[in-house]
Each structure stands twice: as structure tokens, then as C-alpha cells.
Amino acid sequence: MRRDNLTWESEFVLLGLSSDRQTQAGLFVLFAAAYLLTLLGNGLIILPIGLDARLHLPMYFFLCNLSVVDICYTSSGVPQMLVHFLLEKKTISFTRCGTQLFFSLALGGTEFLLLAAMAYDRYVAVCDPLRYVAVMSPRCCTGLAAVSWLVGLVNSTVETVVTMRLPTCGHRVLNHVACETLALVRLACVDITLNQVVILASSVVVLLVPCCLVSLSYTYIVAAILQIRSTGGRRKAFGTCASHLTVVSMSYGMALVTYMQPHSTASAEQDKVVTLFYAVMTPMLNPLIYSLRNNEIKAALSRVLMRSSESKL
């Protein structure tokens, strides 16, 4: 079989979710609404944190980073998905495909690492409250966020380069809604052992290790909370971690099932579900989970909106 090399002018054809026009119209409305809610929800998280000095705290610093990641992540794939719902032929150029893959991997990895940093923040707050201000200094918070972004970018660069260099022997049809690692690897007509090793190593670095750190942090947190004698104190301590724990369970759960399993058992349909979950559902639900349980964000948003209204009068 001829091993052709993909060029900058090459195009992939995406099969998407459905070929039925009515179904695609319904999906367009559904995903467009979800995308707008994602932008609005995360924007309303970033706005009060950036403008209200009372929220210039480590927990909200990381939450602001998480919201930025969510906006960028969903914007790297959903707009193209919406356009494809309206087109009969769904194509994407080699360059756009590689770019989309790079940003989705970088932002996805960064999010997992940020969740680990947020778990460490909660660990210090609950287990060592007297030293919290000293430990979670602005320098420490900036360093943790910078490392999260840097590791995400480096990991994405390596995985994107290794994936996009694979010859496909003329195969151009991707059974997916976007350019995703496993879908692209399935098109390869050469040995993919190196890619499997890179995918596994990447999963360990940006998924398994952060997940273990989160689990360790919450083991200590739960042990510390159980030592609190008052019921009110335990409830308050659990309340400070509940939102983060919900997002962590939601984010790490499906990713571990998908990317830590043997490559041969992964299906194209499962990959589509995972991609849609992280590109659409998670960014939309994160601000709801955090804001609904956080009175400080609600109060800060009210103050910001009130000041804005007063300035117009």
C-alpha cells in the first residue's frame, strides 16, 4: 500500500454525529445554546473575580484560570462543529486539523493539572489553615498555574507532532466530530507503537499523576474534616470542597476510562461521546457547579452589576 504524506493542502472529511438533515438541524440548535451558555457562564465567573478585590484569593485565582481554559477549549472545536451541522460535506484542512488537535490537547491537559492545583489549595485550607496565607502566596499560585499551562503546552506539542506525521495511505475520512488523537491514529497505515507509547505517557503525565495527587489531597482533607467535632464545622469544611470534588469526579472519571484502557478496545463512538462531553458539557456545567454553591461569587457579581448600573445613571 502506498504511504502518502499529508501536506498542508490535504483535507480530512469528518463523518460527524449524523447524516440526517433534520437531526443535524436539531443538534445545531442544541449545541449553539450550550456554547452560548458556556461563554456566558464562564464570563460571569471571570468578571467578578477580576473586578472584585474581595475575590483576589488563591481559590478564585485558580477558578478564573479554569474558566479561561473552558472558554478557549470549547471555542477550539464547537464553532467548527456548528458550521458542519449546516454543511453537506464536512471537511477540515490538514493545517486546521493540526491546530485544533494542538489546542484541544493543550487546554485539556492544562485543565486536569489546574484541578490538581485547586485540590492542593483546598488541602492547605483545610489541613493547615494557620499557614494558608503563607503557603498559598501569590508567587506559589502563579507558579502552579504557570506549570499547569506549560506542561499542557509541551505535552500537546509532542503528541500533536507525533500524530500529525503519520501517513494515512490515502485515507481521509475521520469517523469523528473533530480532529482527535485516537481518530487520527486509526487512519494510519504504519506501525503505531510509538503513538501508543506517547498517548500512554501523556495520559500518565496530565491525567493519572494529577488524579493521584487529587485523591491524596482529598484523603487528607476527609481525615482532617472527620476530626472536627462540631457538625456545623464539618458541614462548612465539606462545603468548601464539594464543588471542586464534583468537577474533579466529572472530569477525571470519563478520561481515565477512555485514555487508560487498551487502544484496541476504544471505539469511535465512545471517542465522540468523550469529545462532546469535554467540549460541550464540562465547560457549560463547571460555572453552574461553582456559582450555585458559592455565595461569595453571587455577592461579588451582584456588586459588580450594581456598580455598573450606578455608573450609567
mmCIF file of C-alpha atoms in Angstrom:
data_model
loop_
_atom_site.group_PDB
_atom_site.id
_atom_site.type_symbol
_atom_site.label_atom_id
_atom_site.label_comp_id
_atom_site.label_asym_id
_atom_site.label_seq_id
_atom_site.Cartn_x
_atom_site.Cartn_y
_atom_site.Cartn_z
ATOM 1 C CA MET A 1 0.000 0.000 0.000
ATOM 2 C CA ARG A 2 1.346 3.434 -0.909
ATOM 3 C CA ARG A 3 2.400 5.592 2.034
ATOM 4 C CA ASP A 4 1.468 9.116 1.051
ATOM 5 C CA ASN A 5 2.496 12.004 3.275
ATOM 6 C CA LEU A 6 -0.134 14.536 4.250
ATOM 7 C CA THR A 7 0.549 18.074 3.011
ATOM 8 C CA TRP A 8 -0.679 21.485 4.101
ATOM 9 C CA GLU A 9 -3.250 21.349 1.281
ATOM 10 C CA SER A 10 -4.662 17.955 2.339
ATOM 11 C CA GLU A 11 -8.184 17.729 3.717
ATOM 12 C CA PHE A 12 -9.955 15.362 6.083
ATOM 13 C CA VAL A 13 -13.642 14.515 5.862
ATOM 14 C CA LEU A 14 -15.456 14.340 9.205
ATOM 15 C CA LEU A 15 -18.428 11.988 9.426
ATOM 16 C CA GLY A 16 -19.862 13.861 12.411
ATOM 17 C CA LEU A 17 -22.773 12.636 14.513
ATOM 18 C CA SER A 18 -25.453 12.091 11.898
ATOM 19 C CA SER A 19 -26.101 12.392 8.159
ATOM 20 C CA ASP A 20 -29.816 13.161 8.619
ATOM 21 C CA ARG A 21 -30.524 16.846 7.881
ATOM 22 C CA GLN A 22 -33.308 17.229 10.449
ATOM 23 C CA THR A 23 -31.171 15.636 13.165
ATOM 24 C CA GLN A 24 -28.288 17.941 12.290
ATOM 25 C CA ALA A 25 -30.586 20.990 12.495
ATOM 26 C CA GLY A 26 -31.703 19.920 15.955
ATOM 27 C CA LEU A 27 -28.114 19.313 17.039
ATOM 28 C CA PHE A 28 -27.138 22.755 15.735
ATOM 29 C CA VAL A 29 -29.731 24.431 17.975
ATOM 30 C CA LEU A 30 -28.766 22.273 20.958
ATOM 31 C CA PHE A 31 -25.013 22.825 20.697
ATOM 32 C CA ALA A 32 -25.360 26.516 19.828
ATOM 33 C CA ALA A 33 -27.382 27.042 23.007
ATOM 34 C CA ALA A 34 -24.822 25.069 25.038
ATOM 35 C CA TYR A 35 -21.961 27.114 23.547
ATOM 36 C CA LEU A 36 -23.641 30.434 24.378
ATOM 37 C CA LEU A 37 -24.357 29.239 27.928
ATOM 38 C CA THR A 38 -20.710 28.232 28.272
ATOM 39 C CA LEU A 39 -19.464 31.658 27.203
ATOM 40 C CA LEU A 40 -21.989 33.424 29.435
ATOM 41 C CA GLY A 41 -21.457 31.218 32.479
ATOM 42 C CA ASN A 42 -17.671 31.304 32.420
ATOM 43 C CA GLY A 43 -17.696 35.017 31.587
ATOM 44 C CA LEU A 44 -19.798 35.637 34.684
ATOM 45 C CA ILE A 45 -17.199 33.740 36.717
ATOM 46 C CA ILE A 46 -14.243 35.703 35.309
ATOM 47 C CA LEU A 47 -15.935 39.120 35.580
ATOM 48 C CA PRO A 48 -16.452 39.350 39.366
ATOM 49 C CA ILE A 49 -13.149 37.620 40.147
ATOM 50 C CA GLY A 50 -11.283 40.138 38.012
ATOM 51 C CA LEU A 51 -13.167 43.232 39.235
ATOM 52 C CA ASP A 52 -13.873 42.495 42.903
ATOM 53 C CA ALA A 53 -10.828 42.720 45.194
ATOM 54 C CA ARG A 54 -12.554 40.509 47.790
ATOM 55 C CA LEU A 55 -12.196 37.569 45.401
ATOM 56 C CA HIS A 56 -8.481 38.060 44.798
ATOM 57 C CA LEU A 57 -7.788 34.844 46.685
ATOM 58 C CA PRO A 58 -5.970 31.631 45.623
ATOM 59 C CA MET A 59 -9.152 29.593 45.185
ATOM 60 C CA TYR A 60 -10.697 32.179 42.861
ATOM 61 C CA PHE A 61 -7.420 32.734 41.022
ATOM 62 C CA PHE A 62 -7.418 29.063 40.002
ATOM 63 C CA LEU A 63 -11.140 29.151 39.259
ATOM 64 C CA CYS A 64 -10.582 32.115 36.928
ATOM 65 C CA ASN A 65 -7.849 30.159 35.122
ATOM 66 C CA LEU A 66 -10.213 27.200 34.832
ATOM 67 C CA SER A 67 -12.924 29.379 33.288
ATOM 68 C CA VAL A 68 -10.450 30.810 30.757
ATOM 69 C CA VAL A 69 -9.430 27.259 29.835
ATOM 70 C CA ASP A 70 -13.076 26.221 29.448
ATOM 71 C CA ILE A 71 -13.880 29.141 27.145
ATOM 72 C CA CYS A 72 -10.817 28.501 24.978
ATOM 73 C CA TYR A 73 -11.337 24.729 24.932
ATOM 74 C CA THR A 74 -14.949 24.846 23.807
ATOM 75 C CA SER A 75 -14.115 27.585 21.270
ATOM 76 C CA SER A 76 -11.406 25.398 19.698
ATOM 77 C CA GLY A 77 -13.944 22.901 18.394
ATOM 78 C CA VAL A 78 -17.601 23.806 18.874
ATOM 79 C CA PRO A 79 -17.829 26.705 16.323
ATOM 80 C CA GLN A 80 -16.485 24.417 13.596
ATOM 81 C CA MET A 81 -18.901 21.698 14.725
ATOM 82 C CA LEU A 82 -21.797 24.151 14.394
ATOM 83 C CA VAL A 83 -20.736 25.125 10.871
ATOM 84 C CA HIS A 84 -20.503 21.466 9.871
ATOM 85 C CA PHE A 85 -24.065 20.836 11.059
ATOM 86 C CA LEU A 86 -25.147 23.219 8.274
ATOM 87 C CA LEU A 87 -22.934 21.745 5.540
ATOM 88 C CA GLU A 88 -23.456 18.614 3.497
ATOM 89 C CA LYS A 89 -19.727 17.916 3.135
ATOM 90 C CA LYS A 90 -17.793 18.309 6.368
ATOM 91 C CA THR A 91 -14.125 18.892 5.581
ATOM 92 C CA ILE A 92 -11.216 20.311 7.531
ATOM 93 C CA SER A 93 -7.768 21.158 6.180
ATOM 94 C CA PHE A 94 -4.612 19.468 7.455
ATOM 95 C CA THR A 95 -3.432 22.751 8.971
ATOM 96 C CA ARG A 96 -6.710 23.445 10.784
ATOM 97 C CA CYS A 97 -6.875 19.839 11.924
ATOM 98 C CA GLY A 98 -3.396 20.005 13.469
ATOM 99 C CA THR A 99 -4.172 23.367 15.064
ATOM 100 C CA GLN A 100 -7.421 22.083 16.535
ATOM 101 C CA LEU A 101 -5.704 18.968 17.869
ATOM 102 C CA PHE A 102 -2.923 21.045 19.452
ATOM 103 C CA PHE A 103 -5.247 23.415 21.297
ATOM 104 C CA SER A 104 -7.666 20.726 22.448
ATOM 105 C CA LEU A 105 -4.808 18.637 23.883
ATOM 106 C CA ALA A 106 -3.077 21.657 25.446
ATOM 107 C CA LEU A 107 -6.204 23.041 27.074
ATOM 108 C CA GLY A 108 -7.466 19.625 28.165
ATOM 109 C CA GLY A 109 -4.137 18.805 29.818
ATOM 110 C CA THR A 110 -3.970 22.235 31.440
ATOM 111 C CA GLU A 111 -7.447 21.755 32.931
ATOM 112 C CA PHE A 112 -6.524 18.436 34.548
ATOM 113 C CA LEU A 113 -3.389 19.989 36.066
ATOM 114 C CA LEU A 114 -5.289 23.062 37.284
ATOM 115 C CA LEU A 115 -7.775 20.791 39.057
ATOM 116 C CA ALA A 116 -4.833 19.188 40.866
ATOM 117 C CA ALA A 117 -3.536 22.638 41.876
ATOM 118 C CA MET A 118 -7.014 23.521 43.171
ATOM 119 C CA ALA A 119 -7.056 20.298 45.199
ATOM 120 C CA TYR A 120 -3.751 21.291 46.785
ATOM 121 C CA ASP A 121 -5.230 24.703 47.610
ATOM 122 C CA ARG A 122 -8.181 23.020 49.363
ATOM 123 C CA TYR A 123 -5.789 20.672 51.185
ATOM 124 C CA VAL A 124 -3.809 23.582 52.634
ATOM 125 C CA ALA A 125 -7.006 25.485 53.504
ATOM 126 C CA VAL A 126 -8.497 22.558 55.441
ATOM 127 C CA CYS A 127 -5.437 20.774 56.841
ATOM 128 C CA ASP A 128 -3.128 23.717 57.552
ATOM 129 C CA PRO A 129 -5.370 26.816 57.818
ATOM 130 C CA LEU A 130 -2.980 28.804 60.022
ATOM 131 C CA ARG A 131 -0.278 28.717 57.351
ATOM 132 C CA TYR A 132 -2.654 29.048 54.391
ATOM 133 C CA VAL A 133 -1.792 32.653 53.535
ATOM 134 C CA ALA A 134 1.941 31.955 53.768
ATOM 135 C CA VAL A 135 1.851 28.710 51.764
ATOM 136 C CA MET A 136 -0.594 29.813 49.053
ATOM 137 C CA SER A 137 1.215 33.055 48.344
ATOM 138 C CA PRO A 138 0.725 34.907 45.034
ATOM 139 C CA ARG A 139 4.105 33.558 43.916
ATOM 140 C CA CYS A 140 3.083 29.962 44.686
ATOM 141 C CA CYS A 141 -0.293 30.321 42.948
ATOM 142 C CA THR A 142 1.263 31.905 39.869
ATOM 143 C CA GLY A 143 3.883 29.148 39.779
ATOM 144 C CA LEU A 144 1.306 26.355 39.994
ATOM 145 C CA ALA A 145 -0.810 27.934 37.249
ATOM 146 C CA ALA A 146 2.249 28.547 35.041
ATOM 147 C CA VAL A 147 3.412 24.943 35.418
ATOM 148 C CA SER A 148 -0.085 23.711 34.531
ATOM 149 C CA TRP A 149 -0.154 25.783 31.329
ATOM 150 C CA LEU A 150 3.455 24.942 30.417
ATOM 151 C CA VAL A 151 3.115 21.176 30.888
ATOM 152 C CA GLY A 152 -0.150 21.231 28.954
ATOM 153 C CA LEU A 153 1.506 23.051 26.034
ATOM 154 C CA VAL A 154 4.631 20.859 25.972
ATOM 155 C CA ASN A 155 2.597 17.655 26.191
ATOM 156 C CA SER A 156 0.326 18.849 23.392
ATOM 157 C CA THR A 157 3.258 19.788 21.155
ATOM 158 C CA VAL A 158 4.802 16.323 21.435
ATOM 159 C CA GLU A 159 1.536 14.442 20.929
ATOM 160 C CA THR A 160 0.423 16.645 18.022
ATOM 161 C CA VAL A 161 3.724 16.298 16.147
ATOM 162 C CA VAL A 162 3.809 12.511 16.599
ATOM 163 C CA THR A 163 0.172 12.175 15.494
ATOM 164 C CA MET A 164 0.131 14.514 12.503
ATOM 165 C CA ARG A 165 3.251 12.960 10.941
ATOM 166 C CA LEU A 166 1.533 9.593 10.432
ATOM 167 C CA PRO A 167 0.972 8.575 6.781
ATOM 168 C CA THR A 168 -2.603 7.515 6.014
ATOM 169 C CA CYS A 169 -2.167 5.864 2.595
ATOM 170 C CA GLY A 170 -4.932 7.957 1.077
ATOM 171 C CA HIS A 171 -7.420 7.517 3.905
ATOM 172 C CA ARG A 172 -9.043 10.895 4.621
ATOM 173 C CA VAL A 173 -12.346 10.033 6.310
ATOM 174 C CA LEU A 174 -12.399 10.616 10.083
ATOM 175 C CA ASN A 175 -15.224 8.914 11.941
ATOM 176 C CA HIS A 176 -15.422 11.753 14.420
ATOM 177 C CA VAL A 177 -16.819 15.232 15.058
ATOM 178 C CA ALA A 178 -13.369 16.832 15.353
ATOM 179 C CA CYS A 179 -9.671 16.131 14.892
ATOM 180 C CA GLU A 180 -8.893 13.883 17.843
ATOM 181 C CA THR A 181 -5.816 11.787 18.575
ATOM 182 C CA LEU A 182 -7.332 8.306 18.564
ATOM 183 C CA ALA A 183 -9.402 9.026 15.445
ATOM 184 C CA LEU A 184 -6.310 10.205 13.543
ATOM 185 C CA VAL A 185 -4.203 7.272 14.732
ATOM 186 C CA ARG A 186 -6.850 4.869 13.380
ATOM 187 C CA LEU A 187 -6.203 6.218 9.861
ATOM 188 C CA ALA A 188 -2.508 5.327 9.974
ATOM 189 C CA CYS A 189 -1.195 2.633 7.637
ATOM 190 C CA VAL A 190 2.090 2.133 9.506
ATOM 191 C CA ASP A 191 3.114 0.778 12.872
ATOM 192 C CA ILE A 192 1.654 2.992 15.622
ATOM 193 C CA THR A 193 3.611 1.637 18.587
ATOM 194 C CA LEU A 194 5.340 4.987 19.106
ATOM 195 C CA ASN A 195 1.981 6.775 19.118
ATOM 196 C CA GLN A 196 0.546 4.321 21.635
ATOM 197 C CA VAL A 197 3.552 4.888 23.905
ATOM 198 C CA VAL A 198 3.200 8.678 23.582
ATOM 199 C CA ILE A 199 -0.559 8.527 24.301
ATOM 200 C CA LEU A 200 0.055 6.353 27.372
ATOM 201 C CA ALA A 201 2.884 8.594 28.631
ATOM 202 C CA SER A 202 0.736 11.672 28.035
ATOM 203 C CA SER A 203 -2.153 10.107 29.939
ATOM 204 C CA VAL A 204 0.131 9.369 32.876
ATOM 205 C CA VAL A 205 1.596 12.907 32.975
ATOM 206 C CA VAL A 206 -1.550 15.017 32.554
ATOM 207 C CA LEU A 207 -4.191 12.592 33.815
ATOM 208 C CA LEU A 208 -3.066 9.775 36.093
ATOM 209 C CA VAL A 209 -0.496 11.727 38.147
ATOM 210 C CA PRO A 210 -2.825 14.723 38.753
ATOM 211 C CA CYS A 211 -5.656 12.309 39.587
ATOM 212 C CA CYS A 212 -3.459 10.563 42.174
ATOM 213 C CA LEU A 213 -2.461 13.936 43.672
ATOM 214 C CA VAL A 214 -6.132 14.939 43.893
ATOM 215 C CA SER A 215 -7.011 11.614 45.548
ATOM 216 C CA LEU A 216 -4.164 12.010 48.033
ATOM 217 C CA SER A 217 -5.203 15.585 48.837
ATOM 218 C CA TYR A 218 -8.802 14.573 49.488
ATOM 219 C CA THR A 219 -7.723 11.618 51.616
ATOM 220 C CA TYR A 220 -6.017 14.067 53.975
ATOM 221 C CA ILE A 221 -8.915 16.529 53.683
ATOM 222 C CA VAL A 222 -11.531 13.945 54.637
ATOM 223 C CA ALA A 223 -9.367 12.718 57.537
ATOM 224 C CA ALA A 224 -8.994 16.300 58.800
ATOM 225 C CA ILE A 225 -12.714 17.041 58.452
ATOM 226 C CA LEU A 226 -13.702 13.909 60.368
ATOM 227 C CA GLN A 227 -11.628 15.160 63.304
ATOM 228 C CA ILE A 228 -13.748 18.304 63.567
ATOM 229 C CA ARG A 229 -16.106 17.814 66.492
ATOM 230 C CA SER A 230 -18.941 20.149 65.571
ATOM 231 C CA THR A 231 -21.436 19.139 62.901
ATOM 232 C CA GLY A 232 -21.572 22.707 61.622
ATOM 233 C CA GLY A 233 -17.797 22.818 61.272
ATOM 234 C CA ARG A 234 -17.714 19.570 59.320
ATOM 235 C CA ARG A 235 -20.536 20.753 57.060
ATOM 236 C CA LYS A 236 -18.745 24.039 56.350
ATOM 237 C CA ALA A 237 -15.454 22.269 55.605
ATOM 238 C CA PHE A 238 -17.136 19.811 53.245
ATOM 239 C CA GLY A 239 -18.979 22.717 51.601
ATOM 240 C CA THR A 240 -15.711 24.430 50.651
ATOM 241 C CA CYS A 241 -14.637 21.315 48.739
ATOM 242 C CA ALA A 242 -17.928 19.979 47.360
ATOM 243 C CA SER A 243 -17.948 21.981 44.118
ATOM 244 C CA HIS A 244 -14.348 21.141 43.268
ATOM 245 C CA LEU A 245 -14.844 17.458 44.109
ATOM 246 C CA THR A 246 -17.900 17.333 41.824
ATOM 247 C CA VAL A 247 -15.961 18.826 38.895
ATOM 248 C CA VAL A 248 -12.970 16.555 39.565
ATOM 249 C CA SER A 249 -15.118 13.418 39.572
ATOM 250 C CA MET A 250 -16.839 14.506 36.376
ATOM 251 C CA SER A 251 -13.616 15.471 34.565
ATOM 252 C CA TYR A 252 -11.245 12.669 35.562
ATOM 253 C CA GLY A 253 -13.791 9.849 35.502
ATOM 254 C CA MET A 254 -14.543 9.593 31.797
ATOM 255 C CA ALA A 255 -10.999 10.498 30.755
ATOM 256 C CA LEU A 256 -9.492 7.680 32.835
ATOM 257 C CA VAL A 257 -11.925 5.166 31.352
ATOM 258 C CA THR A 258 -11.142 6.317 27.807
ATOM 259 C CA TYR A 259 -7.421 7.020 27.676
ATOM 260 C CA MET A 260 -6.065 4.494 30.182
ATOM 261 C CA GLN A 261 -7.737 1.495 28.526
ATOM 262 C CA PRO A 262 -6.031 -0.637 25.845
ATOM 263 C CA HIS A 263 -6.092 1.062 22.432
ATOM 264 C CA SER A 264 -7.791 -1.902 20.781
ATOM 265 C CA THR A 265 -10.871 -1.659 23.000
ATOM 266 C CA ALA A 266 -11.558 2.014 22.313
ATOM 267 C CA SER A 267 -14.409 2.615 19.856
ATOM 268 C CA ALA A 268 -15.054 5.555 17.537
ATOM 269 C CA GLU A 269 -18.493 6.147 19.056
ATOM 270 C CA GLN A 270 -17.014 6.247 22.547
ATOM 271 C CA ASP A 271 -14.430 8.790 21.372
ATOM 272 C CA LYS A 272 -17.217 11.004 20.024
ATOM 273 C CA VAL A 273 -19.083 10.904 23.340
ATOM 274 C CA VAL A 274 -15.925 11.796 25.276
ATOM 275 C CA THR A 275 -15.079 14.667 22.930
ATOM 276 C CA LEU A 276 -18.591 16.114 23.162
ATOM 277 C CA PHE A 277 -18.576 15.686 26.938
ATOM 278 C CA TYR A 278 -15.369 17.699 27.365
ATOM 279 C CA ALA A 279 -16.005 20.206 24.581
ATOM 280 C CA VAL A 280 -19.643 20.964 25.402
ATOM 281 C CA MET A 281 -20.900 19.578 28.711
ATOM 282 C CA THR A 282 -17.976 20.150 31.084
ATOM 283 C CA PRO A 283 -17.302 23.815 30.151
ATOM 284 C CA MET A 284 -21.039 24.535 30.414
ATOM 285 C CA LEU A 285 -21.539 22.769 33.760
ATOM 286 C CA ASN A 286 -18.393 23.974 35.563
ATOM 287 C CA PRO A 287 -19.586 27.580 36.159
ATOM 288 C CA LEU A 288 -23.011 26.304 37.233
ATOM 289 C CA ILE A 289 -21.482 23.914 39.752
ATOM 290 C CA TYR A 290 -19.163 26.534 41.210
ATOM 291 C CA SER A 291 -21.521 29.516 41.201
ATOM 292 C CA LEU A 292 -24.624 27.749 42.523
ATOM 293 C CA ARG A 293 -22.753 26.630 45.631
ATOM 294 C CA ASN A 294 -20.707 29.780 46.145
ATOM 295 C CA ASN A 295 -22.374 32.733 47.818
ATOM 296 C CA GLU A 296 -19.228 34.867 47.537
ATOM 297 C CA ILE A 297 -19.289 34.737 43.733
ATOM 298 C CA LYS A 298 -23.001 35.553 43.687
ATOM 299 C CA ALA A 299 -22.474 38.500 46.038
ATOM 300 C CA ALA A 300 -19.469 39.764 44.062
ATOM 301 C CA LEU A 301 -21.369 39.527 40.784
ATOM 302 C CA SER A 302 -24.245 41.486 42.318
ATOM 303 C CA ARG A 303 -21.843 44.203 43.487
ATOM 304 C CA VAL A 304 -20.203 44.425 40.058
ATOM 305 C CA LEU A 305 -23.548 44.671 38.280
ATOM 306 C CA MET A 306 -24.788 47.241 40.803
ATOM 307 C CA ARG A 307 -21.721 49.410 40.322
ATOM 308 C CA SER A 308 -22.143 49.133 36.574
ATOM 309 C CA SER A 309 -25.785 50.233 36.832
ATOM 310 C CA GLU A 310 -24.945 53.146 39.128
ATOM 311 C CA SER A 311 -22.208 54.369 36.783
ATOM 312 C CA LYS A 312 -24.730 54.610 33.933
ATOM 313 C CA LEU A 313 -27.141 56.751 35.944
#
